[in-house]
Coordinates of C-alpha atoms and ligand atoms in Angstrom, one line a residue:
M16 CA 96.6 172.4 162.7
S17 CA 96.2 170.5 159.5
D18 CA 98.1 168.0 157.6
Q19 CA 97.0 169.5 154.3
S20 CA 99.9 170.8 152.3
V21 CA 100.1 172.8 149.1
S22 CA 102.2 171.4 146.4
S23 CA 103.5 173.0 143.3
V24 CA 103.3 170.4 140.5
S25 CA 105.1 170.6 137.2
T26 CA 102.9 170.4 134.2
T27 CA 103.2 169.0 130.7
P28 CA 103.2 171.7 128.0
F29 CA 99.7 173.1 127.3
E30 CA 98.3 172.2 123.9
G31 CA 95.1 174.0 123.9
Q32 CA 93.1 175.9 121.3
R33 CA 92.9 179.6 122.0
P34 CA 89.9 179.9 124.4
G35 CA 87.2 182.3 123.2
T36 CA 84.6 183.8 125.4
S37 CA 82.8 180.4 125.3
G38 CA 85.9 179.0 127.1
L39 CA 88.1 176.1 126.3
R40 CA 86.4 173.1 124.7
K41 CA 88.1 169.8 124.0
K42 CA 87.5 166.1 124.1
V43 CA 87.2 164.6 127.5
T44 CA 90.3 162.5 126.8
V45 CA 92.3 165.7 126.3
F46 CA 91.1 167.1 129.6
Q47 CA 91.9 163.8 131.4
Q48 CA 95.6 164.1 130.5
A49 CA 97.8 164.6 133.5
G50 CA 98.0 168.3 134.4
Y51 CA 95.9 169.5 131.5
L52 CA 92.9 170.9 133.4
E53 CA 95.2 172.0 136.2
N54 CA 97.4 173.9 133.8
F55 CA 94.5 175.8 132.3
V56 CA 92.8 176.6 135.7
Q57 CA 96.2 177.8 137.0
A58 CA 96.5 180.0 134.0
I59 CA 93.1 181.5 134.7
F60 CA 94.0 182.2 138.3
D61 CA 97.3 183.7 137.3
G62 CA 95.5 185.9 134.8
L63 CA 93.2 187.3 137.5
D64 CA 94.1 190.0 139.9
G65 CA 93.0 190.5 143.5
F66 CA 90.9 187.5 144.3
A67 CA 92.6 186.6 147.6
G68 CA 90.0 185.9 150.2
H69 CA 87.2 186.4 147.7
T70 CA 84.4 184.0 146.5
L71 CA 84.5 181.8 143.4
V72 CA 81.4 180.1 142.1
V73 CA 81.8 176.6 140.6
G74 CA 79.3 174.4 138.8
G75 CA 78.8 172.4 135.6
D76 CA 76.2 170.8 133.4
G77 CA 76.8 167.3 134.8
R78 CA 78.6 165.9 131.8
F79 CA 81.3 163.2 132.1
Y80 CA 84.3 164.4 134.1
N81 CA 82.3 167.1 135.9
R82 CA 82.8 165.7 139.4
E83 CA 86.5 165.0 139.0
A84 CA 87.0 168.6 137.6
V85 CA 85.1 170.2 140.5
Q86 CA 87.4 168.4 143.0
I87 CA 90.5 169.6 141.2
I88 CA 89.2 173.1 141.0
L89 CA 88.3 173.2 144.7
K90 CA 91.8 172.1 145.8
M91 CA 93.4 174.6 143.4
A92 CA 91.2 177.4 144.5
A93 CA 92.2 176.7 148.1
A94 CA 95.9 176.5 147.2
N95 CA 95.7 179.8 145.3
G96 CA 94.1 181.7 148.1
F97 CA 90.4 182.1 147.3
G98 CA 88.4 182.6 150.6
R99 CA 85.3 180.7 149.6
V100 CA 83.9 178.6 146.9
L101 CA 80.1 178.4 146.3
V102 CA 79.6 175.0 144.5
G103 CA 76.3 173.6 143.3
R104 CA 75.3 170.4 145.0
G105 CA 76.8 167.4 143.1
G106 CA 79.0 170.0 141.3
L107 CA 76.0 171.0 139.2
M108 CA 74.8 174.4 138.1
S109 CA 73.4 175.7 134.7
T110 CA 75.3 178.5 132.9
P111 CA 72.6 181.1 133.6
A112 CA 72.4 180.0 137.2
V113 CA 76.1 180.5 137.6
S114 CA 75.7 184.0 136.2
C115 CA 72.8 184.6 138.6
V116 CA 74.8 183.3 141.7
I117 CA 77.9 185.3 140.9
R118 CA 75.8 188.5 140.7
K119 CA 73.7 187.8 143.7
H120 CA 76.6 186.9 146.0
Q121 CA 78.9 189.5 144.5
A122 CA 81.4 186.7 143.8
F123 CA 84.8 187.6 142.3
G124 CA 83.9 185.3 139.4
G125 CA 83.0 181.7 138.5
L126 CA 84.1 178.6 136.6
I127 CA 81.5 176.8 134.4
L128 CA 82.2 173.3 133.4
S129 CA 80.4 172.6 130.2
A130 CA 80.8 172.2 126.4
S131 CA 77.3 173.7 125.9
H132 CA 75.4 171.7 123.3
N133 CA 78.3 169.4 122.3
P134 CA 77.8 165.7 123.1
G135 CA 79.2 164.4 126.4
G136 CA 80.3 161.0 127.8
P137 CA 83.8 159.5 127.9
D138 CA 84.3 160.1 124.1
G139 CA 82.4 163.4 124.1
D140 CA 83.5 167.0 124.9
F141 CA 84.3 168.8 128.1
G142 CA 84.9 172.5 128.6
V143 CA 85.9 175.2 131.1
K144 CA 84.8 178.8 131.0
Y145 CA 85.5 181.7 133.3
N146 CA 82.8 184.3 134.0
A147 CA 83.7 187.6 135.6
G148 CA 82.1 189.5 138.5
N149 CA 79.3 190.9 136.3
G150 CA 78.2 187.3 135.7
G151 CA 79.2 187.3 132.1
P152 CA 81.9 185.5 130.0
A153 CA 85.4 186.8 130.5
P154 CA 86.2 189.6 128.1
E155 CA 88.7 189.1 125.4
N156 CA 91.6 190.7 127.2
L157 CA 91.2 188.2 130.0
T158 CA 90.8 185.2 127.7
E159 CA 94.0 186.3 125.8
A160 CA 95.8 186.6 129.1
F161 CA 94.7 183.1 130.2
Y162 CA 95.9 181.6 126.9
A163 CA 99.3 183.4 127.0
R164 CA 99.8 182.2 130.6
A165 CA 98.7 178.7 129.8
C166 CA 101.3 178.4 127.0
E167 CA 104.2 179.3 129.3
I168 CA 103.1 177.9 132.6
D169 CA 105.3 175.2 134.2
A170 CA 103.7 174.6 137.6
Y171 CA 100.3 174.7 139.3
K172 CA 99.3 175.0 142.9
I173 CA 97.1 172.3 144.4
L174 CA 96.2 171.4 147.9
E175 CA 96.9 167.8 148.9
C176 CA 93.8 166.7 150.8
A177 CA 90.8 164.4 150.6
D178 CA 88.0 165.2 148.2
A179 CA 85.5 167.7 149.6
D180 CA 81.9 166.5 150.2
I181 CA 80.0 168.2 147.4
D182 CA 76.8 166.3 147.8
T183 CA 75.6 167.6 151.2
L184 CA 74.3 171.2 151.5
G185 CA 76.3 173.2 154.0
T186 CA 79.7 174.5 154.8
S187 CA 83.1 172.8 155.2
S188 CA 86.6 173.9 154.9
I189 CA 89.7 172.8 153.0
G190 CA 93.1 174.4 153.7
G191 CA 91.4 177.4 155.3
M192 CA 89.1 178.0 152.3
T193 CA 85.3 177.7 152.9
V194 CA 83.5 175.3 150.7
E195 CA 79.8 176.1 150.6
V196 CA 77.6 173.5 148.9
V197 CA 74.5 175.3 147.7
D198 CA 71.2 174.2 146.1
P199 CA 72.0 174.9 142.4
V200 CA 68.3 175.8 141.7
A201 CA 67.4 178.0 144.7
D202 CA 68.9 181.4 143.8
Y203 CA 67.9 181.0 140.2
A204 CA 64.3 180.0 141.0
E205 CA 64.0 183.0 143.4
L206 CA 65.2 185.4 140.6
M207 CA 62.6 183.9 138.2
Q208 CA 59.9 184.6 140.8
T209 CA 60.7 188.3 140.8
L210 CA 60.5 188.5 137.0
F211 CA 57.4 186.5 136.1
D212 CA 53.8 186.4 137.3
F213 CA 53.9 183.0 138.9
D214 CA 50.3 183.3 140.1
A215 CA 49.0 183.9 136.6
I216 CA 51.0 181.1 135.2
R217 CA 49.9 178.8 138.0
K218 CA 46.3 179.6 137.3
M219 CA 46.8 178.9 133.6
F220 CA 48.2 175.4 134.4
A221 CA 45.4 174.8 136.9
G222 CA 43.0 175.6 134.1
G223 CA 44.3 172.7 132.0
F224 CA 47.1 174.3 130.0
R225 CA 49.7 171.7 129.1
I226 CA 53.4 172.0 128.4
A227 CA 56.2 169.6 127.3
F228 CA 59.7 170.6 128.2
D229 CA 62.5 168.5 126.9
A230 CA 65.6 168.9 129.2
M231 CA 67.5 166.5 126.9
H232 CA 69.0 164.7 130.0
A233 CA 71.0 167.9 130.6
I234 CA 71.2 170.4 133.4
A235 CA 67.9 172.1 132.8
G236 CA 66.1 169.1 134.3
P237 CA 66.3 170.0 138.0
Y238 CA 65.5 173.7 137.2
A239 CA 62.5 172.9 135.0
T240 CA 61.2 170.2 137.4
E241 CA 61.4 172.6 140.4
I242 CA 60.0 175.7 138.6
L243 CA 57.5 174.3 136.1
E244 CA 56.2 171.3 138.0
R245 CA 56.6 172.1 141.7
R246 CA 56.2 175.9 141.8
L247 CA 53.9 176.4 138.9
G248 CA 51.9 173.2 139.0
A249 CA 52.5 171.9 135.5
A250 CA 51.4 168.2 135.4
P251 CA 54.0 165.7 136.7
G252 CA 55.8 164.4 133.7
S253 CA 55.7 167.7 131.8
V254 CA 59.5 167.8 132.0
M255 CA 60.9 165.1 129.8
N256 CA 64.4 163.6 130.1
G257 CA 64.7 165.6 133.3
T258 CA 67.6 163.7 135.0
P259 CA 71.0 165.0 134.0
L260 CA 73.2 162.1 132.7
P261 CA 76.9 162.2 132.1
D262 CA 76.4 161.3 128.4
F263 CA 73.0 163.1 128.0
G264 CA 71.5 159.7 127.3
G265 CA 73.7 159.4 124.2
G266 CA 72.0 162.3 122.6
H267 CA 73.2 165.6 121.2
P268 CA 71.8 168.2 123.7
D269 CA 71.0 170.9 121.2
P270 CA 67.5 172.2 121.1
N271 CA 66.6 172.4 117.5
L272 CA 64.2 170.6 115.1
V273 CA 66.8 167.9 114.3
H274 CA 68.1 167.0 117.8
A275 CA 65.0 167.6 119.8
H276 CA 62.9 165.4 117.5
D277 CA 61.1 163.5 120.3
L278 CA 59.6 166.8 121.4
V279 CA 58.9 167.9 117.9
D280 CA 57.0 164.7 117.3
I281 CA 54.9 165.3 120.4
M282 CA 54.1 168.8 119.4
N283 CA 53.2 167.8 115.9
G284 CA 51.2 164.8 117.0
A285 CA 47.6 164.2 117.9
D286 CA 46.7 165.6 121.3
A287 CA 49.8 167.9 121.4
P288 CA 50.2 170.0 124.5
D289 CA 49.7 173.8 124.2
F290 CA 53.4 174.7 124.5
G291 CA 56.7 172.9 123.9
A292 CA 60.2 173.9 124.7
A293 CA 63.7 172.4 125.0
S294 CA 67.1 173.6 126.1
D295 CA 70.7 172.5 125.6
G296 CA 73.5 170.9 127.7
D297 CA 74.1 173.9 130.0
A298 CA 70.6 175.3 129.7
D299 CA 71.3 178.6 128.1
R300 CA 69.8 177.9 124.6
N301 CA 66.1 177.3 124.0
M302 CA 63.6 176.2 121.4
I303 CA 60.0 177.4 121.5
L304 CA 57.2 175.4 119.9
G305 CA 53.4 175.8 119.7
R306 CA 51.0 173.1 118.7
N307 CA 52.3 172.1 115.3
F308 CA 54.1 175.4 115.2
F309 CA 57.8 176.2 115.3
V310 CA 58.8 179.7 116.5
T311 CA 62.1 180.7 114.9
P312 CA 64.5 182.1 117.4
S313 CA 64.5 185.4 115.5
D314 CA 60.8 185.6 115.7
S315 CA 60.9 184.6 119.3
L316 CA 63.0 187.6 120.2
A317 CA 60.7 190.0 118.2
V318 CA 57.6 188.6 119.8
M319 CA 59.1 188.8 123.3
A320 CA 60.1 192.4 122.7
A321 CA 56.7 193.3 121.4
N322 CA 54.9 191.6 124.3
A323 CA 57.2 192.7 127.1
G324 CA 54.4 194.8 128.5
H325 CA 52.5 191.5 129.3
V326 CA 55.4 190.2 131.4
M327 CA 55.6 191.2 135.0
G328 CA 59.3 192.1 135.3
Y329 CA 59.3 194.0 132.0
A330 CA 56.0 195.7 132.1
G331 CA 57.6 199.0 132.9
G332 CA 59.1 199.1 129.4
I333 CA 62.4 198.0 127.8
A334 CA 65.4 200.1 127.3
G335 CA 66.4 198.7 123.9
V336 CA 66.9 195.5 122.0
A337 CA 70.0 193.9 120.5
R338 CA 70.3 191.0 118.0
S339 CA 73.4 189.4 116.5
M340 CA 74.0 190.5 113.0
P341 CA 72.8 187.3 111.2
T342 CA 69.6 187.2 113.3
S343 CA 66.6 188.3 111.3
Q344 CA 65.6 191.9 111.3
A345 CA 62.2 191.1 112.8
A346 CA 63.3 192.6 116.2
D347 CA 64.3 195.9 114.5
R348 CA 60.7 196.5 113.4
V349 CA 59.5 196.0 116.9
A350 CA 62.1 198.3 118.3
A351 CA 61.2 201.0 115.8
G352 CA 57.5 200.5 116.7
L353 CA 58.3 200.9 120.4
G354 CA 60.6 203.8 119.8
V355 CA 63.6 202.1 121.5
E356 CA 67.1 201.6 120.3
C357 CA 68.0 198.4 118.4
F358 CA 71.6 197.2 118.1
E359 CA 73.1 194.8 115.6
T360 CA 76.1 193.1 117.1
P361 CA 78.7 190.6 116.0
T362 CA 77.8 186.9 116.7
G363 CA 78.3 185.8 120.3
W364 CA 77.1 186.9 123.7
K365 CA 79.9 189.2 124.9
F366 CA 78.8 192.2 122.8
F367 CA 75.4 192.0 124.5
G368 CA 77.1 192.1 127.9
N369 CA 78.5 195.5 127.4
L370 CA 75.1 196.9 126.3
L371 CA 73.4 195.2 129.2
D372 CA 75.9 196.6 131.7
A373 CA 75.5 200.1 130.3
G374 CA 71.7 199.8 130.5
R375 CA 71.3 200.4 126.8
I376 CA 69.2 197.2 126.2
T377 CA 66.9 195.0 128.2
L378 CA 66.4 192.1 125.7
C379 CA 68.8 190.4 123.3
G380 CA 69.0 187.3 121.2
E381 CA 70.6 185.3 118.4
E382 CA 69.2 183.2 115.6
S383 CA 71.1 180.2 117.1
F384 CA 68.4 179.5 119.8
G385 CA 69.5 182.1 122.4
T386 CA 67.6 184.8 124.1
G387 CA 68.3 186.7 127.3
S388 CA 67.9 189.9 129.3
D389 CA 69.5 192.1 131.9
H390 CA 68.6 189.7 134.7
V391 CA 71.9 187.8 134.2
R392 CA 74.8 188.1 131.7
E393 CA 74.2 184.8 129.8
K394 CA 71.5 183.6 127.4
D395 CA 68.9 181.8 129.4
G396 CA 66.8 178.9 128.2
L397 CA 64.3 178.4 131.0
W398 CA 63.9 182.2 131.5
T399 CA 62.8 182.4 127.8
V400 CA 60.3 179.6 128.5
L401 CA 58.9 181.5 131.5
F402 CA 58.8 184.7 129.5
W403 CA 56.6 183.0 126.9
L404 CA 54.4 181.4 129.6
N405 CA 53.8 184.8 131.1
I406 CA 52.8 186.2 127.7
L407 CA 50.5 183.2 127.2
A408 CA 49.0 183.5 130.6
S409 CA 48.3 187.2 130.0
R410 CA 47.1 187.0 126.4
K411 CA 45.2 183.7 126.7
Q412 CA 45.8 182.9 123.0
S413 CA 47.8 180.0 121.4
V414 CA 51.4 180.4 120.4
A415 CA 50.5 180.2 116.7
D416 CA 47.8 182.9 117.0
I417 CA 50.2 185.2 118.9
V418 CA 53.0 184.8 116.2
R419 CA 50.5 185.2 113.3
E420 CA 49.1 188.4 114.9
H421 CA 52.7 189.6 115.2
W422 CA 53.3 189.0 111.5
G423 CA 50.1 190.8 110.7
E424 CA 51.2 193.9 112.6
F425 CA 54.9 193.9 111.7
G426 CA 55.2 191.8 108.6
R427 CA 56.9 188.4 108.4
N428 CA 60.6 187.8 108.0
Y429 CA 60.9 184.4 106.4
Y430 CA 64.2 183.1 107.6
S431 CA 66.5 180.1 107.3
R432 CA 70.1 179.2 108.0
H433 CA 72.0 176.9 105.7
D434 CA 75.2 175.4 107.1
Y435 CA 78.0 173.8 105.0
E436 CA 80.0 171.9 107.6
A437 CA 83.5 170.5 107.5
I438 CA 84.4 172.1 104.2
D439 CA 88.0 172.7 103.2
T440 CA 89.4 175.7 105.2
A441 CA 91.3 177.3 102.3
A442 CA 88.2 176.9 100.0
A443 CA 86.0 178.6 102.7
E444 CA 88.4 181.5 103.1
G445 CA 88.7 181.8 99.3
L446 CA 84.9 182.0 99.0
M447 CA 84.8 184.7 101.7
D448 CA 87.6 186.7 100.0
H449 CA 85.8 186.4 96.7
L450 CA 82.7 187.8 98.2
R451 CA 84.6 190.6 99.9
Q452 CA 86.0 191.7 96.6
S453 CA 83.0 191.2 94.4
T454 CA 80.1 192.4 96.5
P455 CA 80.9 196.1 96.5
D456 CA 80.2 196.1 92.7
L457 CA 76.8 194.6 93.1
K458 CA 74.9 197.6 94.3
G459 CA 71.9 198.3 92.1
R460 CA 72.1 194.9 90.3
T461 CA 68.9 192.9 90.0
F462 CA 68.5 189.2 90.3
G463 CA 65.0 188.0 89.3
S464 CA 62.6 190.0 91.5
Y465 CA 65.3 191.2 93.9
E466 CA 67.4 194.4 93.6
I467 CA 70.5 194.8 95.7
D468 CA 70.5 197.9 97.8
W469 CA 73.9 197.6 99.5
C470 CA 76.6 195.1 100.6
D471 CA 79.3 195.2 103.2
D472 CA 81.6 193.2 105.4
F473 CA 80.1 193.8 108.8
A474 CA 82.1 195.8 111.3
Y475 CA 80.9 196.9 114.7
T476 CA 81.8 199.8 116.9
D477 CA 80.9 199.0 120.5
P478 CA 78.9 202.1 121.6
T479 CA 79.9 201.5 125.2
D480 CA 83.7 201.4 124.9
G481 CA 84.4 202.3 121.3
G482 CA 86.0 198.9 120.5
V483 CA 86.0 198.1 116.8
T484 CA 85.4 194.5 115.5
T485 CA 85.8 194.0 111.8
G486 CA 85.3 191.2 109.3
Q487 CA 82.2 189.8 110.9
G488 CA 80.5 188.5 107.7
I489 CA 79.2 189.7 104.3
R490 CA 75.8 191.3 104.3
I491 CA 73.8 191.7 101.1
S492 CA 70.8 193.8 101.6
F493 CA 67.9 194.0 99.0
T494 CA 65.7 197.0 98.5
D495 CA 62.6 195.2 99.9
G496 CA 64.3 194.5 103.2
S497 CA 65.3 190.9 102.3
R498 CA 68.9 189.9 103.0
I499 CA 71.6 187.3 102.5
V500 CA 74.5 187.0 105.0
Y501 CA 77.6 184.8 104.8
R502 CA 80.0 184.1 107.6
L503 CA 82.4 181.3 108.8
S504 CA 81.6 179.7 112.1
G505 CA 83.9 180.4 115.0
T506 CA 82.9 177.3 116.9
G507 CA 83.2 174.5 114.4
T508 CA 85.8 171.8 115.2
E509 CA 86.4 170.2 111.8
G510 CA 87.6 172.2 108.8
A511 CA 85.5 175.2 108.2
T512 CA 81.7 175.8 108.4
L513 CA 80.1 178.2 106.1
R514 CA 76.8 179.6 107.3
V515 CA 74.5 181.2 104.9
Y516 CA 71.6 183.2 106.4
L517 CA 68.6 183.9 104.3
E518 CA 65.8 186.3 105.0
R519 CA 62.9 187.5 103.0
F520 CA 60.5 190.2 104.2
E521 CA 56.9 189.7 103.4
P522 CA 54.5 192.5 104.5
D523 CA 51.3 190.9 103.0
P524 CA 49.3 188.9 105.6
A525 CA 47.8 186.8 102.8
R526 CA 51.3 185.5 102.2
H527 CA 52.3 184.7 105.8
D528 CA 51.5 180.9 105.7
L529 CA 53.8 179.8 103.0
A530 CA 56.5 177.1 103.4
T531 CA 59.8 178.7 104.4
Q532 CA 62.3 176.9 102.1
E533 CA 60.0 177.4 99.0
T534 CA 59.5 181.0 99.8
L535 CA 63.2 181.5 100.1
A536 CA 64.0 179.4 97.0
E537 CA 64.9 182.2 94.7
M538 CA 67.0 183.9 97.4
I539 CA 68.8 180.5 98.1
G540 CA 69.7 180.3 94.4
I541 CA 71.0 183.8 94.3
A542 CA 73.1 183.1 97.5
R543 CA 74.6 180.0 95.9
D544 CA 75.5 181.7 92.6
L545 CA 77.0 184.9 94.2
A546 CA 79.3 182.9 96.4
E547 CA 80.0 180.2 93.8
I548 CA 79.4 177.7 96.6
E549 CA 79.3 174.6 94.5
T550 CA 82.4 175.3 92.4
R551 CA 84.4 176.5 95.4
T552 CA 83.4 173.9 98.0
G553 CA 82.3 171.0 96.0
R554 CA 79.0 171.0 97.9
G555 CA 75.7 171.0 95.9
A556 CA 73.6 171.3 99.1
P557 CA 74.0 172.4 102.7
T558 CA 74.7 169.8 105.5
V559 CA 72.2 171.3 107.9
I560 CA 69.2 173.5 107.2
T561 CA 67.6 175.3 110.2
Ligands
G1P294 C1 77.5 179.6 117.2 C2 76.2 180.4 117.0 C3 76.4 181.7 117.8 C4 76.6 181.4 119.2 C5 77.8 180.5 119.4 C6 77.9 180.0 120.9 O1 78.6 180.3 116.8 O2 76.0 180.7 115.6 O3 75.2 182.5 117.6 O4 76.8 182.6 120.0 O5 77.6 179.3 118.6 O6 76.8 179.4 121.3 P1 79.3 180.1 115.3 O7 79.6 178.6 115.2 O8 78.3 180.5 114.3 O9 80.5 181.0 115.3
ZN295 ZN1 74.8 176.3 125.8

């Protein structure tokens, strides 16, 4: 007998943006409105079929409102008929770890509480995302169903009961549903041990190899501390900012040269460690640094693919590689060299998921600091770090030497992304329309030392299900393999963000140590002129250069 009861509570109308596969992201204050989170969670449950009695995984990146949201979700999962929830201790779990736990325990799906690299705290962002049974983000048909249901929903089901204890490992029950509090790190760490040569990496650390890993006060901290320091023997203190904080210590938990500047200073300073890395709020992004050396995410993917043979879990060979369209073509050259397929997909992780599920690729990545493999169905920051460490332990060379040798063998794709943030939406769309109309006539035209080979508006046909995705960005390809890409961001929150991706191929090793922006200067000028950026947006320069 229990005095718990299920109530059906009326909701206020849902005013949400259409959730993409990265879920619903909003200000914390929006999520705190009465019934807002509940409404969206109920819409997700209503959009799913056949979960009665099955398992749901729940965890978040520890940002403000994480704990409150977990309690609401537990009570709603019970009221809606889930059989069991696996929740990370403290309500914590990184995005790649949720993916891992869903797959390992054959859960029905999972809810991830995060707004990725967006700032947290009471005035920051919060988010909810549903991942399906393959461990990957919900496909579009599901997110569309969730949204449609959220707009019409007028009640949600929630159990009236005391909060569950989410801080003690073990099993309890609410309303007949099992709540199992799990160590958020254990399953993930175990998976990493099957993929990488921990003995070789441990030996490398014992020999004096030093690492600085910046967890940015986000969820990677507990994972990095357990795996790098405890299991692999990196010196205590190798993990910086390792305690997850609800506001990420006031920082912006995005691993790039701007936001991870403390780490960058260490890696560029006197007595820098051998290797530096950082990850974002929910630990799926990564940045890789050597001593005084930045590895672009595009190069990182290419180097990883070329060196997979050095990495225990991938030594048997890789099936193929995929990169998002704007990511540099460095990986294509490696795939050609290895004789494996290379796919160019629209921006975002979901297109990789289909290729991974079909066994067509093993590795994939994006220029926006994301790499991953078939081990889970999300990009994975710490996995990338371990992949690099395994390469370093095997090759016994510095990061810079490995990348320079790579360029020597395959050529170097100088690469940069220029973002024009918060520009007028109509101006941004006008600019893209202008490019769509004008670029077909540019074939064969020369600009300084560059000749245009072809241009298009990128469209993708998914080789696994035939689905067609159009309008993914303008590609201008030059005869020497260089490239300009224009697209509008799908994740910006204010006005529109124009992203211009610039890439110049340089085969000559004597020209592999030039400064990136200078090397791309002519290309940058061509990109500005062709798109009439200044006259159309009023911006003489980008807001962010990566
Ligand atoms: C950005 C990145 C993209 C990534 C996405 C989610 O999207 O460019 O690679 O998948 O965030 O992390 P965008 O704002 O460019 O649409
Ligand atoms: Zn993220």
